[in-house]
């Protein structure tokens, strides 16, 4: 009875967390639609005559040091931050999945080379490696995406490689080889379904980390460049005016915290859902 009560409480807590994350995402979408279709401010248009104004009907969150509407820049900055995070994550996922499948299935010298490369990337924190690579490639959007992909593909490749090695020893894979199934078909038809769930769970948990990476790079000047609105760049632009208008740093900082928290909760829910399905199948 006690165990059943604990499981019920845990299930209820997961549903509440997931519901809160979905509600927050819906509110974020509504604010974005309001900004895009009602306010219609140019996020890069400067007007020094209204610089550092407080909230008003025309500017709900006020204006920044160049007279630009903060709410518009905040919403479009979210597009940049989240959009680039999804792009970098998708590229890392595809590259890592392909590399892990080939290394795990082929084995031999190819697998040994892959493992040495992976160990080299994992020897240092992600943030340090991304900053170094971005600095070497030069500041800018493309350099930032390339640096993040070069760091993030390793974790997906390692997960996929381990799964491929484990599943390759199962009876159904031995039967497929005996029947003369080609390696490409074995990888896509038999191994990919076992890999997809784990990779998607890892990606959902990784999205918040990538958002923090992109915001951090833009904050130190290695990511998205002005005047393009982006949360990290907005934090950097607002630093000199913190004492005069602290809300200019508060709004993008709060947006980063809430969005990362939202995606972390969604990632936890997806992981728990996948674990439950796995237990039921087992």
PDB file of C-alpha atoms in Angstrom:
ATOM      1  CA  UNK A   1       0.000   0.000   0.000  1.00  0.00           C
ATOM      2  CA  UNK A   2       2.805   2.397   0.916  1.00  0.00           C
ATOM      3  CA  UNK A   3       4.617   1.618  -2.316  1.00  0.00           C
ATOM      4  CA  UNK A   4       1.436   2.238  -4.324  1.00  0.00           C
ATOM      5  CA  UNK A   5       0.937   5.573  -2.540  1.00  0.00           C
ATOM      6  CA  UNK A   6       4.507   6.658  -3.324  1.00  0.00           C
ATOM      7  CA  UNK A   7       4.123   5.673  -6.988  1.00  0.00           C
ATOM      8  CA  UNK A   8       0.873   7.658  -7.178  1.00  0.00           C
ATOM      9  CA  UNK A   9       2.508  10.722  -5.636  1.00  0.00           C
ATOM     10  CA  UNK A  10       5.459  10.446  -8.012  1.00  0.00           C
ATOM     11  CA  UNK A  11       3.147  10.115 -11.008  1.00  0.00           C
ATOM     12  CA  UNK A  12       1.120  13.133  -9.870  1.00  0.00           C
ATOM     13  CA  UNK A  13       4.282  15.203  -9.386  1.00  0.00           C
ATOM     14  CA  UNK A  14       5.467  14.302 -12.902  1.00  0.00           C
ATOM     15  CA  UNK A  15       2.108  15.306 -14.383  1.00  0.00           C
ATOM     16  CA  UNK A  16       2.159  18.623 -12.505  1.00  0.00           C
ATOM     17  CA  UNK A  17       5.702  19.361 -13.697  1.00  0.00           C
ATOM     18  CA  UNK A  18       4.813  18.486 -17.279  1.00  0.00           C
ATOM     19  CA  UNK A  19       1.617  20.557 -17.087  1.00  0.00           C
ATOM     20  CA  UNK A  20       3.510  23.576 -15.733  1.00  0.00           C
ATOM     21  CA  UNK A  21       6.096  23.303 -18.526  1.00  0.00           C
ATOM     22  CA  UNK A  22       3.385  23.064 -21.205  1.00  0.00           C
ATOM     23  CA  UNK A  23       1.519  26.058 -19.735  1.00  0.00           C
ATOM     24  CA  UNK A  24       4.716  28.107 -19.707  1.00  0.00           C
ATOM     25  CA  UNK A  25       5.438  27.176 -23.332  1.00  0.00           C
ATOM     26  CA  UNK A  26       1.862  28.182 -24.291  1.00  0.00           C
ATOM     27  CA  UNK A  27       2.222  31.540 -22.504  1.00  0.00           C
ATOM     28  CA  UNK A  28       5.535  32.128 -24.270  1.00  0.00           C
ATOM     29  CA  UNK A  29       3.852  31.447 -27.617  1.00  0.00           C
ATOM     30  CA  UNK A  30       0.995  33.859 -26.812  1.00  0.00           C
ATOM     31  CA  UNK A  31       3.423  36.634 -25.855  1.00  0.00           C
ATOM     32  CA  UNK A  32       5.372  36.043 -29.054  1.00  0.00           C
ATOM     33  CA  UNK A  33       2.193  36.259 -31.178  1.00  0.00           C
ATOM     34  CA  UNK A  34       1.221  39.469 -29.384  1.00  0.00           C
ATOM     35  CA  UNK A  35       4.663  40.927 -30.036  1.00  0.00           C
ATOM     36  CA  UNK A  36       4.708  39.878 -33.689  1.00  0.00           C
ATOM     37  CA  UNK A  37       1.167  40.846 -34.727  1.00  0.00           C
ATOM     38  CA  UNK A  38       0.079  43.585 -32.305  1.00  0.00           C
ATOM     39  CA  UNK A  39       3.129  45.659 -31.369  1.00  0.00           C
ATOM     40  CA  UNK A  40       4.993  45.346 -34.704  1.00  0.00           C
ATOM     41  CA  UNK A  41       8.168  47.103 -33.528  1.00  0.00           C
ATOM     42  CA  UNK A  42      11.408  46.866 -35.497  1.00  0.00           C
ATOM     43  CA  UNK A  43      13.859  45.129 -33.111  1.00  0.00           C
ATOM     44  CA  UNK A  44      16.880  46.909 -34.627  1.00  0.00           C
ATOM     45  CA  UNK A  45      15.395  50.408 -35.107  1.00  0.00           C
ATOM     46  CA  UNK A  46      17.063  52.906 -32.755  1.00  0.00           C
ATOM     47  CA  UNK A  47      15.389  56.030 -31.356  1.00  0.00           C
ATOM     48  CA  UNK A  48      17.535  57.875 -28.830  1.00  0.00           C
ATOM     49  CA  UNK A  49      14.610  60.157 -27.999  1.00  0.00           C
ATOM     50  CA  UNK A  50      12.894  57.344 -26.073  1.00  0.00           C
ATOM     51  CA  UNK A  51      15.959  55.545 -24.689  1.00  0.00           C
ATOM     52  CA  UNK A  52      15.705  53.855 -21.267  1.00  0.00           C
ATOM     53  CA  UNK A  53      11.981  54.534 -20.917  1.00  0.00           C
ATOM     54  CA  UNK A  54       9.915  52.540 -18.438  1.00  0.00           C
ATOM     55  CA  UNK A  55       6.979  50.252 -19.278  1.00  0.00           C
ATOM     56  CA  UNK A  56       4.107  51.778 -21.231  1.00  0.00           C
ATOM     57  CA  UNK A  57       1.204  50.643 -23.411  1.00  0.00           C
ATOM     58  CA  UNK A  58       3.320  50.954 -26.552  1.00  0.00           C
ATOM     59  CA  UNK A  59       6.413  49.439 -24.897  1.00  0.00           C
ATOM     60  CA  UNK A  60       5.194  46.933 -22.230  1.00  0.00           C
ATOM     61  CA  UNK A  61       8.749  46.250 -20.976  1.00  0.00           C
ATOM     62  CA  UNK A  62      10.175  49.670 -21.803  1.00  0.00           C
ATOM     63  CA  UNK A  63      13.061  50.538 -24.131  1.00  0.00           C
ATOM     64  CA  UNK A  64      16.784  49.878 -23.999  1.00  0.00           C
ATOM     65  CA  UNK A  65      19.771  52.236 -24.191  1.00  0.00           C
ATOM     66  CA  UNK A  66      19.216  52.762 -27.925  1.00  0.00           C
ATOM     67  CA  UNK A  67      15.456  53.240 -27.716  1.00  0.00           C
ATOM     68  CA  UNK A  68      14.592  49.765 -29.019  1.00  0.00           C
ATOM     69  CA  UNK A  69      11.523  47.935 -27.713  1.00  0.00           C
ATOM     70  CA  UNK A  70      12.658  45.434 -25.064  1.00  0.00           C
ATOM     71  CA  UNK A  71       9.702  43.048 -25.415  1.00  0.00           C
ATOM     72  CA  UNK A  72      10.149  42.721 -29.176  1.00  0.00           C
ATOM     73  CA  UNK A  73      13.867  42.097 -28.822  1.00  0.00           C
ATOM     74  CA  UNK A  74      13.208  39.634 -25.994  1.00  0.00           C
ATOM     75  CA  UNK A  75      10.762  37.570 -28.060  1.00  0.00           C
ATOM     76  CA  UNK A  76      12.841  37.628 -31.248  1.00  0.00           C
ATOM     77  CA  UNK A  77      15.939  36.965 -29.151  1.00  0.00           C
ATOM     78  CA  UNK A  78      14.192  33.840 -27.893  1.00  0.00           C
ATOM     79  CA  UNK A  79      13.705  32.784 -31.495  1.00  0.00           C
ATOM     80  CA  UNK A  80      17.420  33.159 -32.114  1.00  0.00           C
ATOM     81  CA  UNK A  81      18.505  31.382 -28.923  1.00  0.00           C
ATOM     82  CA  UNK A  82      16.079  28.463 -29.093  1.00  0.00           C
ATOM     83  CA  UNK A  83      16.238  28.162 -32.891  1.00  0.00           C
ATOM     84  CA  UNK A  84      20.033  28.000 -33.021  1.00  0.00           C
ATOM     85  CA  UNK A  85      20.023  25.580 -30.085  1.00  0.00           C
ATOM     86  CA  UNK A  86      17.697  23.218 -31.958  1.00  0.00           C
ATOM     87  CA  UNK A  87      19.812  23.542 -35.102  1.00  0.00           C
ATOM     88  CA  UNK A  88      23.071  22.769 -33.284  1.00  0.00           C
ATOM     89  CA  UNK A  89      21.472  19.906 -31.373  1.00  0.00           C
ATOM     90  CA  UNK A  90      19.976  18.361 -34.524  1.00  0.00           C
ATOM     91  CA  UNK A  91      23.324  18.503 -36.331  1.00  0.00           C
ATOM     92  CA  UNK A  92      25.161  16.991 -33.352  1.00  0.00           C
ATOM     93  CA  UNK A  93      22.527  14.269 -33.051  1.00  0.00           C
ATOM     94  CA  UNK A  94      22.749  13.270 -36.715  1.00  0.00           C
ATOM     95  CA  UNK A  95      26.542  13.265 -36.806  1.00  0.00           C
ATOM     96  CA  UNK A  96      26.862  11.481 -33.461  1.00  0.00           C
ATOM     97  CA  UNK A  97      24.273   8.835 -34.345  1.00  0.00           C
ATOM     98  CA  UNK A  98      25.919   8.057 -37.686  1.00  0.00           C
ATOM     99  CA  UNK A  99      29.430   7.942 -36.183  1.00  0.00           C
ATOM    100  CA  UNK A 100      28.345   5.788 -33.240  1.00  0.00           C
ATOM    101  CA  UNK A 101      26.485   3.295 -35.434  1.00  0.00           C
ATOM    102  CA  UNK A 102      29.417   2.850 -37.803  1.00  0.00           C
ATOM    103  CA  UNK A 103      32.036   2.629 -35.018  1.00  0.00           C
ATOM    104  CA  UNK A 104      29.977   0.215 -32.922  1.00  0.00           C
ATOM    105  CA  UNK A 105      29.051  -2.026 -35.826  1.00  0.00           C
ATOM    106  CA  UNK A 106      32.417  -2.131 -37.592  1.00  0.00           C
ATOM    107  CA  UNK A 107      34.643  -2.229 -34.510  1.00  0.00           C
ATOM    108  CA  UNK A 108      38.369  -2.769 -35.025  1.00  0.00           C
ATOM    109  CA  UNK A 109      40.684   0.153 -35.748  1.00  0.00           C
ATOM    110  CA  UNK A 110      37.767   2.440 -36.619  1.00  0.00           C
ATOM    111  CA  UNK A 111      36.252   1.959 -33.182  1.00  0.00           C
ATOM    112  CA  UNK A 112      39.613   2.518 -31.482  1.00  0.00           C
ATOM    113  CA  UNK A 113      40.176   5.773 -33.380  1.00  0.00           C
ATOM    114  CA  UNK A 114      36.687   6.957 -32.488  1.00  0.00           C
ATOM    115  CA  UNK A 115      37.180   6.191 -28.804  1.00  0.00           C
ATOM    116  CA  UNK A 116      40.449   8.150 -28.698  1.00  0.00           C
ATOM    117  CA  UNK A 117      38.760  11.151 -30.319  1.00  0.00           C
ATOM    118  CA  UNK A 118      35.842  10.913 -27.904  1.00  0.00           C
ATOM    119  CA  UNK A 119      38.156  10.647 -24.889  1.00  0.00           C
ATOM    120  CA  UNK A 120      39.988  13.767 -26.068  1.00  0.00           C
ATOM    121  CA  UNK A 121      36.787  15.814 -26.224  1.00  0.00           C
ATOM    122  CA  UNK A 122      35.471  14.463 -22.918  1.00  0.00           C
ATOM    123  CA  UNK A 123      38.702  15.245 -21.067  1.00  0.00           C
ATOM    124  CA  UNK A 124      37.658  18.907 -20.720  1.00  0.00           C
ATOM    125  CA  UNK A 125      34.374  20.627 -19.777  1.00  0.00           C
ATOM    126  CA  UNK A 126      32.068  21.419 -22.700  1.00  0.00           C
ATOM    127  CA  UNK A 127      32.119  25.148 -22.020  1.00  0.00           C
ATOM    128  CA  UNK A 128      35.922  25.380 -22.108  1.00  0.00           C
ATOM    129  CA  UNK A 129      36.201  23.452 -25.387  1.00  0.00           C
ATOM    130  CA  UNK A 130      33.390  25.464 -27.034  1.00  0.00           C
ATOM    131  CA  UNK A 131      34.998  28.783 -26.022  1.00  0.00           C
ATOM    132  CA  UNK A 132      38.388  27.686 -27.347  1.00  0.00           C
ATOM    133  CA  UNK A 133      36.947  26.448 -30.647  1.00  0.00           C
ATOM    134  CA  UNK A 134      34.805  29.571 -31.080  1.00  0.00           C
ATOM    135  CA  UNK A 135      37.835  31.748 -30.394  1.00  0.00           C
ATOM    136  CA  UNK A 136      39.911  29.868 -32.972  1.00  0.00           C
ATOM    137  CA  UNK A 137      37.156  29.979 -35.599  1.00  0.00           C
ATOM    138  CA  UNK A 138      36.346  33.624 -34.915  1.00  0.00           C
ATOM    139  CA  UNK A 139      33.222  35.287 -33.471  1.00  0.00           C
ATOM    140  CA  UNK A 140      29.961  34.796 -35.317  1.00  0.00           C
ATOM    141  CA  UNK A 141      26.918  32.582 -35.699  1.00  0.00           C
ATOM    142  CA  UNK A 142      28.460  29.928 -37.953  1.00  0.00           C
ATOM    143  CA  UNK A 143      31.555  29.544 -35.778  1.00  0.00           C
ATOM    144  CA  UNK A 144      29.358  29.160 -32.688  1.00  0.00           C
ATOM    145  CA  UNK A 145      27.196  26.445 -34.278  1.00  0.00           C
ATOM    146  CA  UNK A 146      30.249  24.549 -35.564  1.00  0.00           C
ATOM    147  CA  UNK A 147      31.947  24.704 -32.146  1.00  0.00           C
ATOM    148  CA  UNK A 148      28.871  23.395 -30.321  1.00  0.00           C
ATOM    149  CA  UNK A 149      28.338  20.581 -32.832  1.00  0.00           C
ATOM    150  CA  UNK A 150      32.006  19.559 -32.584  1.00  0.00           C
ATOM    151  CA  UNK A 151      31.624  19.190 -28.818  1.00  0.00           C
ATOM    152  CA  UNK A 152      28.126  17.743 -28.538  1.00  0.00           C
ATOM    153  CA  UNK A 153      28.261  14.972 -31.156  1.00  0.00           C
ATOM    154  CA  UNK A 154      30.574  12.904 -28.951  1.00  0.00           C
ATOM    155  CA  UNK A 155      28.005  12.172 -26.223  1.00  0.00           C
ATOM    156  CA  UNK A 156      25.457  10.921 -28.768  1.00  0.00           C
ATOM    157  CA  UNK A 157      28.052   8.827 -30.561  1.00  0.00           C
ATOM    158  CA  UNK A 158      29.120   7.125 -27.328  1.00  0.00           C
ATOM    159  CA  UNK A 159      25.529   6.256 -26.364  1.00  0.00           C
ATOM    160  CA  UNK A 160      24.787   4.925 -29.857  1.00  0.00           C
ATOM    161  CA  UNK A 161      28.044   2.955 -30.003  1.00  0.00           C
ATOM    162  CA  UNK A 162      27.343   1.246 -26.681  1.00  0.00           C
ATOM    163  CA  UNK A 163      23.798   0.346 -27.746  1.00  0.00           C
ATOM    164  CA  UNK A 164      24.967  -0.997 -31.110  1.00  0.00           C
ATOM    165  CA  UNK A 165      27.651  -3.197 -29.496  1.00  0.00           C
ATOM    166  CA  UNK A 166      25.122  -4.576 -26.999  1.00  0.00           C
ATOM    167  CA  UNK A 167      22.366  -5.211 -29.532  1.00  0.00           C
ATOM    168  CA  UNK A 168      24.739  -6.731 -32.103  1.00  0.00           C
ATOM    169  CA  UNK A 169      25.228  -9.702 -29.770  1.00  0.00           C
ATOM    170  CA  UNK A 170      21.505 -10.467 -29.568  1.00  0.00           C
ATOM    171  CA  UNK A 171      19.978 -13.485 -31.301  1.00  0.00           C
ATOM    172  CA  UNK A 172      17.872 -11.469 -33.741  1.00  0.00           C
ATOM    173  CA  UNK A 173      21.008  -9.767 -35.083  1.00  0.00           C
ATOM    174  CA  UNK A 174      22.765 -13.111 -35.513  1.00  0.00           C
ATOM    175  CA  UNK A 175      19.707 -14.387 -37.374  1.00  0.00           C
ATOM    176  CA  UNK A 176      19.707 -11.307 -39.610  1.00  0.00           C
ATOM    177  CA  UNK A 177      23.363 -11.881 -40.508  1.00  0.00           C
ATOM    178  CA  UNK A 178      22.669 -15.537 -41.239  1.00  0.00           C
ATOM    179  CA  UNK A 179      19.860 -14.537 -43.607  1.00  0.00           C
ATOM    180  CA  UNK A 180      22.284 -12.345 -45.543  1.00  0.00           C
ATOM    181  CA  UNK A 181      20.829  -8.964 -44.569  1.00  0.00           C
ATOM    182  CA  UNK A 182      23.097  -6.092 -45.660  1.00  0.00           C
ATOM    183  CA  UNK A 183      24.856  -3.999 -42.955  1.00  0.00           C
ATOM    184  CA  UNK A 184      22.957  -0.862 -44.002  1.00  0.00           C
ATOM    185  CA  UNK A 185      19.616  -2.618 -43.617  1.00  0.00           C
ATOM    186  CA  UNK A 186      20.599  -4.141 -40.300  1.00  0.00           C
ATOM    187  CA  UNK A 187      21.573  -0.734 -38.960  1.00  0.00           C
ATOM    188  CA  UNK A 188      18.454   1.083 -40.144  1.00  0.00           C
ATOM    189  CA  UNK A 189      15.843  -1.658 -39.692  1.00  0.00           C
ATOM    190  CA  UNK A 190      16.978  -3.447 -36.540  1.00  0.00           C
ATOM    191  CA  UNK A 191      19.382  -1.205 -34.622  1.00  0.00           C
ATOM    192  CA  UNK A 192      17.966   2.280 -35.254  1.00  0.00           C
ATOM    193  CA  UNK A 193      14.655   1.607 -33.425  1.00  0.00           C
ATOM    194  CA  UNK A 194      16.629   0.618 -30.301  1.00  0.00           C
ATOM    195  CA  UNK A 195      18.782   3.727 -30.601  1.00  0.00           C
ATOM    196  CA  UNK A 196      16.105   6.340 -31.356  1.00  0.00           C
ATOM    197  CA  UNK A 197      14.484   6.375 -27.908  1.00  0.00           C
ATOM    198  CA  UNK A 198      17.734   6.795 -25.985  1.00  0.00           C
ATOM    199  CA  UNK A 199      19.037   9.472 -28.344  1.00  0.00           C
ATOM    200  CA  UNK A 200      15.805  11.491 -28.156  1.00  0.00           C
ATOM    201  CA  UNK A 201      15.827  11.328 -24.361  1.00  0.00           C
ATOM    202  CA  UNK A 202      19.440  12.534 -24.295  1.00  0.00           C
ATOM    203  CA  UNK A 203      18.612  15.341 -26.764  1.00  0.00           C
ATOM    204  CA  UNK A 204      15.632  16.520 -24.701  1.00  0.00           C
ATOM    205  CA  UNK A 205      17.837  16.720 -21.601  1.00  0.00           C
ATOM    206  CA  UNK A 206      20.630  18.413 -23.590  1.00  0.00           C
ATOM    207  CA  UNK A 207      18.561  21.250 -25.061  1.00  0.00           C
ATOM    208  CA  UNK A 208      18.729  23.387 -21.920  1.00  0.00           C
ATOM    209  CA  UNK A 209      22.519  22.989 -21.801  1.00  0.00           C
ATOM    210  CA  UNK A 210      22.872  24.068 -25.436  1.00  0.00           C
ATOM    211  CA  UNK A 211      20.707  27.140 -24.771  1.00  0.00           C
ATOM    212  CA  UNK A 212      23.055  28.070 -21.928  1.00  0.00           C
ATOM    213  CA  UNK A 213      26.081  27.531 -24.193  1.00  0.00           C
ATOM    214  CA  UNK A 214      24.701  29.794 -26.931  1.00  0.00           C
ATOM    215  CA  UNK A 215      23.686  32.496 -24.434  1.00  0.00           C
ATOM    216  CA  UNK A 216      27.109  32.341 -22.777  1.00  0.00           C
ATOM    217  CA  UNK A 217      28.988  32.604 -26.078  1.00  0.00           C
ATOM    218  CA  UNK A 218      26.885  35.575 -27.161  1.00  0.00           C
ATOM    219  CA  UNK A 219      27.406  37.194 -23.761  1.00  0.00           C
ATOM    220  CA  UNK A 220      31.186  37.140 -24.127  1.00  0.00           C
ATOM    221  CA  UNK A 221      31.031  38.289 -27.756  1.00  0.00           C
ATOM    222  CA  UNK A 222      31.768  34.983 -29.535  1.00  0.00           C
ATOM    223  CA  UNK A 223      28.207  34.146 -30.597  1.00  0.00           C
ATOM    224  CA  UNK A 224      25.437  36.156 -32.243  1.00  0.00           C
ATOM    225  CA  UNK A 225      26.681  39.637 -33.117  1.00  0.00           C
ATOM    226  CA  UNK A 226      24.841  42.982 -32.658  1.00  0.00           C
ATOM    227  CA  UNK A 227      22.370  44.318 -33.628  1.00  0.00           C
ATOM    228  CA  UNK A 228      20.701  40.903 -33.932  1.00  0.00           C
ATOM    229  CA  UNK A 229      18.616  40.328 -30.773  1.00  0.00           C
ATOM    230  CA  UNK A 230      19.718  37.332 -28.681  1.00  0.00           C
ATOM    231  CA  UNK A 231      19.373  36.811 -24.934  1.00  0.00           C
ATOM    232  CA  UNK A 232      23.068  36.479 -24.153  1.00  0.00           C
ATOM    233  CA  UNK A 233      23.935  39.466 -26.340  1.00  0.00           C
ATOM    234  CA  UNK A 234      21.163  41.482 -24.662  1.00  0.00           C
ATOM    235  CA  UNK A 235      22.698  40.718 -21.269  1.00  0.00           C
ATOM    236  CA  UNK A 236      26.073  41.921 -22.505  1.00  0.00           C
ATOM    237  CA  UNK A 237      24.627  45.119 -24.013  1.00  0.00           C
ATOM    238  CA  UNK A 238      22.805  45.928 -20.752  1.00  0.00           C
ATOM    239  CA  UNK A 239      25.811  45.592 -18.414  1.00  0.00           C
ATOM    240  CA  UNK A 240      26.848  49.293 -18.485  1.00  0.00           C
ATOM    241  CA  UNK A 241      23.294  50.327 -17.571  1.00  0.00           C
ATOM    242  CA  UNK A 242      22.698  47.883 -14.720  1.00  0.00           C
ATOM    243  CA  UNK A 243      22.508  50.546 -11.993  1.00  0.00           C
ATOM    244  CA  UNK A 244      20.386  52.892 -14.103  1.00  0.00           C
ATOM    245  CA  UNK A 245      18.016  50.289 -15.584  1.00  0.00           C
ATOM    246  CA  UNK A 246      18.557  46.858 -13.973  1.00  0.00           C
ATOM    247  CA  UNK A 247      15.473  45.453 -15.709  1.00  0.00           C
ATOM    248  CA  UNK A 248      17.394  45.419 -19.000  1.00  0.00           C
ATOM    249  CA  UNK A 249      19.496  42.567 -17.595  1.00  0.00           C
ATOM    250  CA  UNK A 250      16.697  41.076 -15.512  1.00  0.00           C
ATOM    251  CA  UNK A 251      14.359  40.325 -18.431  1.00  0.00           C
ATOM    252  CA  UNK A 252      16.737  38.315 -20.676  1.00  0.00           C
ATOM    253  CA  UNK A 253      18.325  36.639 -17.646  1.00  0.00           C
ATOM    254  CA  UNK A 254      14.920  35.568 -16.355  1.00  0.00           C
ATOM    255  CA  UNK A 255      13.936  34.376 -19.830  1.00  0.00           C
ATOM    256  CA  UNK A 256      17.027  32.138 -20.009  1.00  0.00           C
ATOM    257  CA  UNK A 257      16.342  30.671 -16.557  1.00  0.00           C
ATOM    258  CA  UNK A 258      12.654  29.976 -17.234  1.00  0.00           C
ATOM    259  CA  UNK A 259      13.178  28.485 -20.699  1.00  0.00           C
ATOM    260  CA  UNK A 260      16.038  26.245 -19.556  1.00  0.00           C
ATOM    261  CA  UNK A 261      13.932  25.138 -16.577  1.00  0.00           C
ATOM    262  CA  UNK A 262      10.974  24.460 -18.878  1.00  0.00           C
ATOM    263  CA  UNK A 263      13.009  22.307 -21.268  1.00  0.00           C
ATOM    264  CA  UNK A 264      14.694  20.514 -18.362  1.00  0.00           C
ATOM    265  CA  UNK A 265      11.301  19.563 -16.912  1.00  0.00           C
ATOM    266  CA  UNK A 266      10.104  18.417 -20.339  1.00  0.00           C
ATOM    267  CA  UNK A 267      13.292  16.395 -20.772  1.00  0.00           C
ATOM    268  CA  UNK A 268      12.799  14.725 -17.385  1.00  0.00           C
ATOM    269  CA  UNK A 269       9.205  13.892 -18.317  1.00  0.00           C
ATOM    270  CA  UNK A 270      10.274  12.360 -21.631  1.00  0.00           C
ATOM    271  CA  UNK A 271      12.985  10.347 -19.872  1.00  0.00           C
ATOM    272  CA  UNK A 272      10.528   9.057 -17.278  1.00  0.00           C
ATOM    273  CA  UNK A 273       8.015   8.199 -19.991  1.00  0.00           C
ATOM    274  CA  UNK A 274      10.648   6.289 -21.946  1.00  0.00           C
ATOM    275  CA  UNK A 275      11.803   4.433 -18.801  1.00  0.00           C
ATOM    276  CA  UNK A 276       8.225   3.442 -18.005  1.00  0.00           C
ATOM    277  CA  UNK A 277       7.686   2.082 -21.525  1.00  0.00           C
ATOM    278  CA  UNK A 278      10.985   0.232 -21.316  1.00  0.00           C
ATOM    279  CA  UNK A 279      10.000  -1.376 -18.024  1.00  0.00           C
ATOM    280  CA  UNK A 280       6.600  -2.405 -19.418  1.00  0.00           C
ATOM    281  CA  UNK A 281       8.210  -4.033 -22.485  1.00  0.00           C
ATOM    282  CA  UNK A 282      10.712  -5.754 -20.233  1.00  0.00           C
TER     283      UNK A 282
END
